[in-house]
Amino acid sequence: MQNTIRIVGIDPGLRRTGWGIIDTLGNSLRFVASGTVTSDGDMDLASRLCQLHDGLAEVVHAYKPDEAAVEQTFVNKDAVATLKLGQARGIAMLVPARAGLQVSEYAPNAVKKAVIGVGHGEKHQIHMMLKILMPKVEFKGDDAADALAIAICHAHNRGSNRMRQALAG
C-alpha cells in the first residue's frame, strides 16, 4: 500500500527563492502550490537571509511536506555572487532540515533531464512540460517553475536516493 508523499522543491536565490509543492503517489503527480520568497535588496545580507529563512519556514509549516529537494549551486565567474548564492542555498537546505525533512540535492542538468528529457533546455520548455505533467499547475515566474521542476526531479529519483543513502549509512 503506497502513501501520498508531499515534496517541496526549492530553487535558491538571494533575491528570489522559488518553492513548489507537489504530491506524488506511485507515478502520479499532483500540483499543490508554488510561489517565491523574496528578500529586500536594500537590506544587509544577514537581514536578507533572515527574510528567506522566515519565508521558507512559513511555507514548510503551512504545507507540511514529507521530503525536500534543493537545486545545487553552479559556480560562475563572479566569486562574490557565487558566495551569496551559496548562503541562500544554505538557508534553503537548513529550513527543511530543521523541520526534520530529508533534503536531497540535484544538479540543474538532472532537473532538466527529469522534466524535459534532456539535460539542456530552455525555460519555456520547462514551463510547457510542467503544464503537461500537472494540468492544474499554477506558477508565477521562473523561480517557482524551477522549484516545481526540482520537486518533480525528486519524485522521479527518490527511490534511488533512499537506496544510496541506506548503502552509505
PDB file of C-alpha atoms in Angstrom:
ATOM      1  CA  MET A   1       0.000   0.000   0.000  1.00  0.00           C
ATOM      2  CA  GLN A   2       1.505   3.294  -1.088  1.00  0.00           C
ATOM      3  CA  ASN A   3       1.026   6.595   0.658  1.00  0.00           C
ATOM      4  CA  THR A   4       0.979  10.033  -0.908  1.00  0.00           C
ATOM      5  CA  ILE A   5       4.319  11.791  -0.446  1.00  0.00           C
ATOM      6  CA  ARG A   6       4.383  15.595  -0.352  1.00  0.00           C
ATOM      7  CA  ILE A   7       7.563  17.120  -1.753  1.00  0.00           C
ATOM      8  CA  VAL A   8       8.817  20.682  -1.553  1.00  0.00           C
ATOM      9  CA  GLY A   9      11.211  21.738  -4.290  1.00  0.00           C
ATOM     10  CA  ILE A  10      13.359  24.793  -3.617  1.00  0.00           C
ATOM     11  CA  ASP A  11      15.218  26.912  -6.172  1.00  0.00           C
ATOM     12  CA  PRO A  12      17.584  29.020  -4.049  1.00  0.00           C
ATOM     13  CA  GLY A  13      18.407  32.616  -4.813  1.00  0.00           C
ATOM     14  CA  LEU A  14      19.278  35.646  -2.711  1.00  0.00           C
ATOM     15  CA  ARG A  15      16.738  37.946  -4.397  1.00  0.00           C
ATOM     16  CA  ARG A  16      14.113  35.312  -5.122  1.00  0.00           C
ATOM     17  CA  THR A  17      13.893  31.782  -3.795  1.00  0.00           C
ATOM     18  CA  GLY A  18      11.296  29.724  -5.632  1.00  0.00           C
ATOM     19  CA  TRP A  19       9.309  26.984  -3.940  1.00  0.00           C
ATOM     20  CA  GLY A  20       6.943  24.376  -5.302  1.00  0.00           C
ATOM     21  CA  ILE A  21       4.850  21.736  -3.554  1.00  0.00           C
ATOM     22  CA  ILE A  22       3.660  18.547  -5.261  1.00  0.00           C
ATOM     23  CA  ASP A  23       2.054  15.338  -4.080  1.00  0.00           C
ATOM     24  CA  THR A  24       3.196  12.074  -5.590  1.00  0.00           C
ATOM     25  CA  LEU A  25       1.542   8.676  -5.388  1.00  0.00           C
ATOM     26  CA  GLY A  26       3.287   5.999  -7.398  1.00  0.00           C
ATOM     27  CA  ASN A  27       3.889   7.595 -10.794  1.00  0.00           C
ATOM     28  CA  SER A  28       1.179  10.240 -10.479  1.00  0.00           C
ATOM     29  CA  LEU A  29       2.000  13.871  -9.722  1.00  0.00           C
ATOM     30  CA  ARG A  30      -0.397  16.476  -8.356  1.00  0.00           C
ATOM     31  CA  PHE A  31       0.262  20.198  -8.101  1.00  0.00           C
ATOM     32  CA  VAL A  32      -0.370  21.643  -4.638  1.00  0.00           C
ATOM     33  CA  ALA A  33       1.113  25.160  -4.579  1.00  0.00           C
ATOM     34  CA  SER A  34       4.051  27.309  -5.667  1.00  0.00           C
ATOM     35  CA  GLY A  35       5.479  30.718  -5.056  1.00  0.00           C
ATOM     36  CA  THR A  36       8.518  32.850  -4.421  1.00  0.00           C
ATOM     37  CA  VAL A  37      10.093  34.147  -1.230  1.00  0.00           C
ATOM     38  CA  THR A  38      11.856  37.462  -1.812  1.00  0.00           C
ATOM     39  CA  SER A  39      14.402  39.481   0.097  1.00  0.00           C
ATOM     40  CA  ASP A  40      14.785  43.246   0.173  1.00  0.00           C
ATOM     41  CA  GLY A  41      17.877  44.193  -1.838  1.00  0.00           C
ATOM     42  CA  ASP A  42      18.269  47.403   0.163  1.00  0.00           C
ATOM     43  CA  MET A  43      18.865  45.476   3.392  1.00  0.00           C
ATOM     44  CA  ASP A  44      22.119  43.997   4.672  1.00  0.00           C
ATOM     45  CA  LEU A  45      22.966  40.391   3.815  1.00  0.00           C
ATOM     46  CA  ALA A  46      22.119  38.950   7.238  1.00  0.00           C
ATOM     47  CA  SER A  47      18.660  40.557   7.184  1.00  0.00           C
ATOM     48  CA  ARG A  48      18.030  39.267   3.678  1.00  0.00           C
ATOM     49  CA  LEU A  49      18.976  35.740   4.733  1.00  0.00           C
ATOM     50  CA  CYS A  50      16.558  36.069   7.669  1.00  0.00           C
ATOM     51  CA  GLN A  51      13.785  37.081   5.248  1.00  0.00           C
ATOM     52  CA  LEU A  52      14.450  33.982   3.137  1.00  0.00           C
ATOM     53  CA  HIS A  53      14.564  31.775   6.226  1.00  0.00           C
ATOM     54  CA  ASP A  54      11.317  33.110   7.643  1.00  0.00           C
ATOM     55  CA  GLY A  55       9.505  32.908   4.299  1.00  0.00           C
ATOM     56  CA  LEU A  56      10.578  29.316   3.630  1.00  0.00           C
ATOM     57  CA  ALA A  57       9.791  28.332   7.218  1.00  0.00           C
ATOM     58  CA  GLU A  58       6.223  29.620   6.692  1.00  0.00           C
ATOM     59  CA  VAL A  59       5.898  27.509   3.524  1.00  0.00           C
ATOM     60  CA  VAL A  60       7.175  24.355   5.242  1.00  0.00           C
ATOM     61  CA  HIS A  61       4.908  24.971   8.233  1.00  0.00           C
ATOM     62  CA  ALA A  62       1.838  25.655   6.071  1.00  0.00           C
ATOM     63  CA  TYR A  63       2.180  22.734   3.625  1.00  0.00           C
ATOM     64  CA  LYS A  64       3.905  20.131   5.832  1.00  0.00           C
ATOM     65  CA  PRO A  65       5.974  18.368   3.159  1.00  0.00           C
ATOM     66  CA  ASP A  66       7.412  14.904   3.787  1.00  0.00           C
ATOM     67  CA  GLU A  67      10.611  15.423   1.782  1.00  0.00           C
ATOM     68  CA  ALA A  68      12.603  18.302   0.306  1.00  0.00           C
ATOM     69  CA  ALA A  69      14.761  18.813  -2.773  1.00  0.00           C
ATOM     70  CA  VAL A  70      17.116  21.724  -3.459  1.00  0.00           C
ATOM     71  CA  GLU A  71      18.930  22.638  -6.642  1.00  0.00           C
ATOM     72  CA  GLN A  72      22.724  22.510  -6.436  1.00  0.00           C
ATOM     73  CA  THR A  73      24.589  25.753  -6.946  1.00  0.00           C
ATOM     74  CA  PHE A  74      26.656  26.259 -10.048  1.00  0.00           C
ATOM     75  CA  VAL A  75      29.857  28.264  -9.787  1.00  0.00           C
ATOM     76  CA  ASN A  76      30.092  31.281 -12.035  1.00  0.00           C
ATOM     77  CA  LYS A  77      32.851  33.790 -12.754  1.00  0.00           C
ATOM     78  CA  ASP A  78      31.680  36.243 -10.074  1.00  0.00           C
ATOM     79  CA  ALA A  79      33.005  34.783  -6.811  1.00  0.00           C
ATOM     80  CA  VAL A  80      31.045  37.233  -4.631  1.00  0.00           C
ATOM     81  CA  ALA A  81      27.736  36.375  -6.358  1.00  0.00           C
ATOM     82  CA  THR A  82      28.515  32.655  -6.069  1.00  0.00           C
ATOM     83  CA  LEU A  83      29.222  33.023  -2.341  1.00  0.00           C
ATOM     84  CA  LYS A  84      25.951  34.905  -1.765  1.00  0.00           C
ATOM     85  CA  LEU A  85      24.025  32.268  -3.718  1.00  0.00           C
ATOM     86  CA  GLY A  86      25.700  29.610  -1.587  1.00  0.00           C
ATOM     87  CA  GLN A  87      24.496  31.360   1.557  1.00  0.00           C
ATOM     88  CA  ALA A  88      20.932  31.476   0.212  1.00  0.00           C
ATOM     89  CA  ARG A  89      21.262  27.795  -0.670  1.00  0.00           C
ATOM     90  CA  GLY A  90      22.340  27.115   2.910  1.00  0.00           C
ATOM     91  CA  ILE A  91      19.055  28.653   4.094  1.00  0.00           C
ATOM     92  CA  ALA A  92      17.165  26.562   1.513  1.00  0.00           C
ATOM     93  CA  MET A  93      18.710  23.401   2.989  1.00  0.00           C
ATOM     94  CA  LEU A  94      18.551  24.471   6.639  1.00  0.00           C
ATOM     95  CA  VAL A  95      14.816  25.223   6.781  1.00  0.00           C
ATOM     96  CA  PRO A  96      13.572  21.765   5.722  1.00  0.00           C
ATOM     97  CA  ALA A  97      16.361  20.024   7.651  1.00  0.00           C
ATOM     98  CA  ARG A  98      15.327  21.864  10.849  1.00  0.00           C
ATOM     99  CA  ALA A  99      11.760  20.683  10.173  1.00  0.00           C
ATOM    100  CA  GLY A 100      13.047  17.090  10.226  1.00  0.00           C
ATOM    101  CA  LEU A 101      12.923  16.509   6.463  1.00  0.00           C
ATOM    102  CA  GLN A 102      15.413  14.559   4.398  1.00  0.00           C
ATOM    103  CA  VAL A 103      16.940  17.047   1.929  1.00  0.00           C
ATOM    104  CA  SER A 104      18.110  15.812  -1.475  1.00  0.00           C
ATOM    105  CA  GLU A 105      20.190  17.837  -3.914  1.00  0.00           C
ATOM    106  CA  TYR A 106      20.021  17.839  -7.706  1.00  0.00           C
ATOM    107  CA  ALA A 107      22.212  19.386 -10.376  1.00  0.00           C
ATOM    108  CA  PRO A 108      20.427  21.748 -12.782  1.00  0.00           C
ATOM    109  CA  ASN A 109      21.026  19.359 -15.709  1.00  0.00           C
ATOM    110  CA  ALA A 110      19.477  16.451 -13.766  1.00  0.00           C
ATOM    111  CA  VAL A 111      16.379  18.566 -13.088  1.00  0.00           C
ATOM    112  CA  LYS A 112      16.001  19.468 -16.753  1.00  0.00           C
ATOM    113  CA  LYS A 113      16.530  15.867 -17.828  1.00  0.00           C
ATOM    114  CA  ALA A 114      13.837  14.649 -15.406  1.00  0.00           C
ATOM    115  CA  VAL A 115      11.287  17.182 -16.667  1.00  0.00           C
ATOM    116  CA  ILE A 116      12.010  17.743 -20.364  1.00  0.00           C
ATOM    117  CA  GLY A 117      14.042  14.630 -21.175  1.00  0.00           C
ATOM    118  CA  VAL A 118      17.358  16.322 -21.907  1.00  0.00           C
ATOM    119  CA  GLY A 119      19.967  17.963 -19.673  1.00  0.00           C
ATOM    120  CA  HIS A 120      19.981  21.249 -21.544  1.00  0.00           C
ATOM    121  CA  GLY A 121      16.825  23.148 -22.292  1.00  0.00           C
ATOM    122  CA  GLU A 122      15.077  26.464 -22.193  1.00  0.00           C
ATOM    123  CA  LYS A 123      12.784  27.891 -19.518  1.00  0.00           C
ATOM    124  CA  HIS A 124       9.773  27.781 -21.867  1.00  0.00           C
ATOM    125  CA  GLN A 125      10.304  24.022 -22.317  1.00  0.00           C
ATOM    126  CA  ILE A 126      10.174  23.507 -18.551  1.00  0.00           C
ATOM    127  CA  HIS A 127       7.014  25.631 -18.317  1.00  0.00           C
ATOM    128  CA  MET A 128       5.360  23.636 -21.113  1.00  0.00           C
ATOM    129  CA  MET A 129       6.240  20.257 -19.576  1.00  0.00           C
ATOM    130  CA  LEU A 130       5.008  21.333 -16.144  1.00  0.00           C
ATOM    131  CA  LYS A 131       1.617  22.044 -17.714  1.00  0.00           C
ATOM    132  CA  ILE A 132       1.602  18.643 -19.429  1.00  0.00           C
ATOM    133  CA  LEU A 133       2.704  16.705 -16.325  1.00  0.00           C
ATOM    134  CA  MET A 134       0.327  18.576 -13.994  1.00  0.00           C
ATOM    135  CA  PRO A 135      -2.559  20.162 -15.946  1.00  0.00           C
ATOM    136  CA  LYS A 136      -3.731  22.208 -12.931  1.00  0.00           C
ATOM    137  CA  VAL A 137      -0.293  23.693 -12.274  1.00  0.00           C
ATOM    138  CA  GLU A 138      -0.014  27.388 -11.441  1.00  0.00           C
ATOM    139  CA  PHE A 139       3.219  29.326 -11.121  1.00  0.00           C
ATOM    140  CA  LYS A 140       4.290  32.928 -11.385  1.00  0.00           C
ATOM    141  CA  GLY A 141       7.771  33.318 -12.771  1.00  0.00           C
ATOM    142  CA  ASP A 142      10.776  31.164 -13.496  1.00  0.00           C
ATOM    143  CA  ASP A 143      11.779  30.663  -9.852  1.00  0.00           C
ATOM    144  CA  ALA A 144       8.504  28.962  -8.896  1.00  0.00           C
ATOM    145  CA  ALA A 145       8.545  26.910 -12.113  1.00  0.00           C
ATOM    146  CA  ASP A 146      12.111  25.792 -11.450  1.00  0.00           C
ATOM    147  CA  ALA A 147      11.176  24.805  -7.893  1.00  0.00           C
ATOM    148  CA  LEU A 148       8.326  22.646  -9.206  1.00  0.00           C
ATOM    149  CA  ALA A 149      10.750  21.037 -11.663  1.00  0.00           C
ATOM    150  CA  ILE A 150      13.111  20.267  -8.758  1.00  0.00           C
ATOM    151  CA  ALA A 151      10.242  18.628  -6.858  1.00  0.00           C
ATOM    152  CA  ILE A 152       9.362  16.522  -9.931  1.00  0.00           C
ATOM    153  CA  CYS A 153      13.006  15.503 -10.331  1.00  0.00           C
ATOM    154  CA  HIS A 154      12.979  14.322  -6.727  1.00  0.00           C
ATOM    155  CA  ALA A 155       9.720  12.429  -7.246  1.00  0.00           C
ATOM    156  CA  HIS A 156      11.382  10.535 -10.114  1.00  0.00           C
ATOM    157  CA  ASN A 157      14.617   9.864  -8.207  1.00  0.00           C
ATOM    158  CA  ARG A 158      13.574   9.446  -4.577  1.00  0.00           C
ATOM    159  CA  GLY A 159      13.706   5.625  -4.579  1.00  0.00           C
ATOM    160  CA  SER A 160      17.283   5.502  -5.841  1.00  0.00           C
ATOM    161  CA  ASN A 161      18.262   8.269  -3.397  1.00  0.00           C
ATOM    162  CA  ARG A 162      16.911   6.282  -0.437  1.00  0.00           C
ATOM    163  CA  MET A 163      18.824   3.201  -1.556  1.00  0.00           C
ATOM    164  CA  ARG A 164      22.053   5.206  -1.989  1.00  0.00           C
ATOM    165  CA  GLN A 165      21.664   6.724   1.487  1.00  0.00           C
ATOM    166  CA  ALA A 166      20.975   3.318   3.047  1.00  0.00           C
ATOM    167  CA  LEU A 167      24.116   1.865   1.447  1.00  0.00           C
ATOM    168  CA  ALA A 168      26.200   4.838   2.581  1.00  0.00           C
ATOM    169  CA  GLY A 169      24.855   4.737   6.160  1.00  0.00           C
TER     170      GLY A 169
END
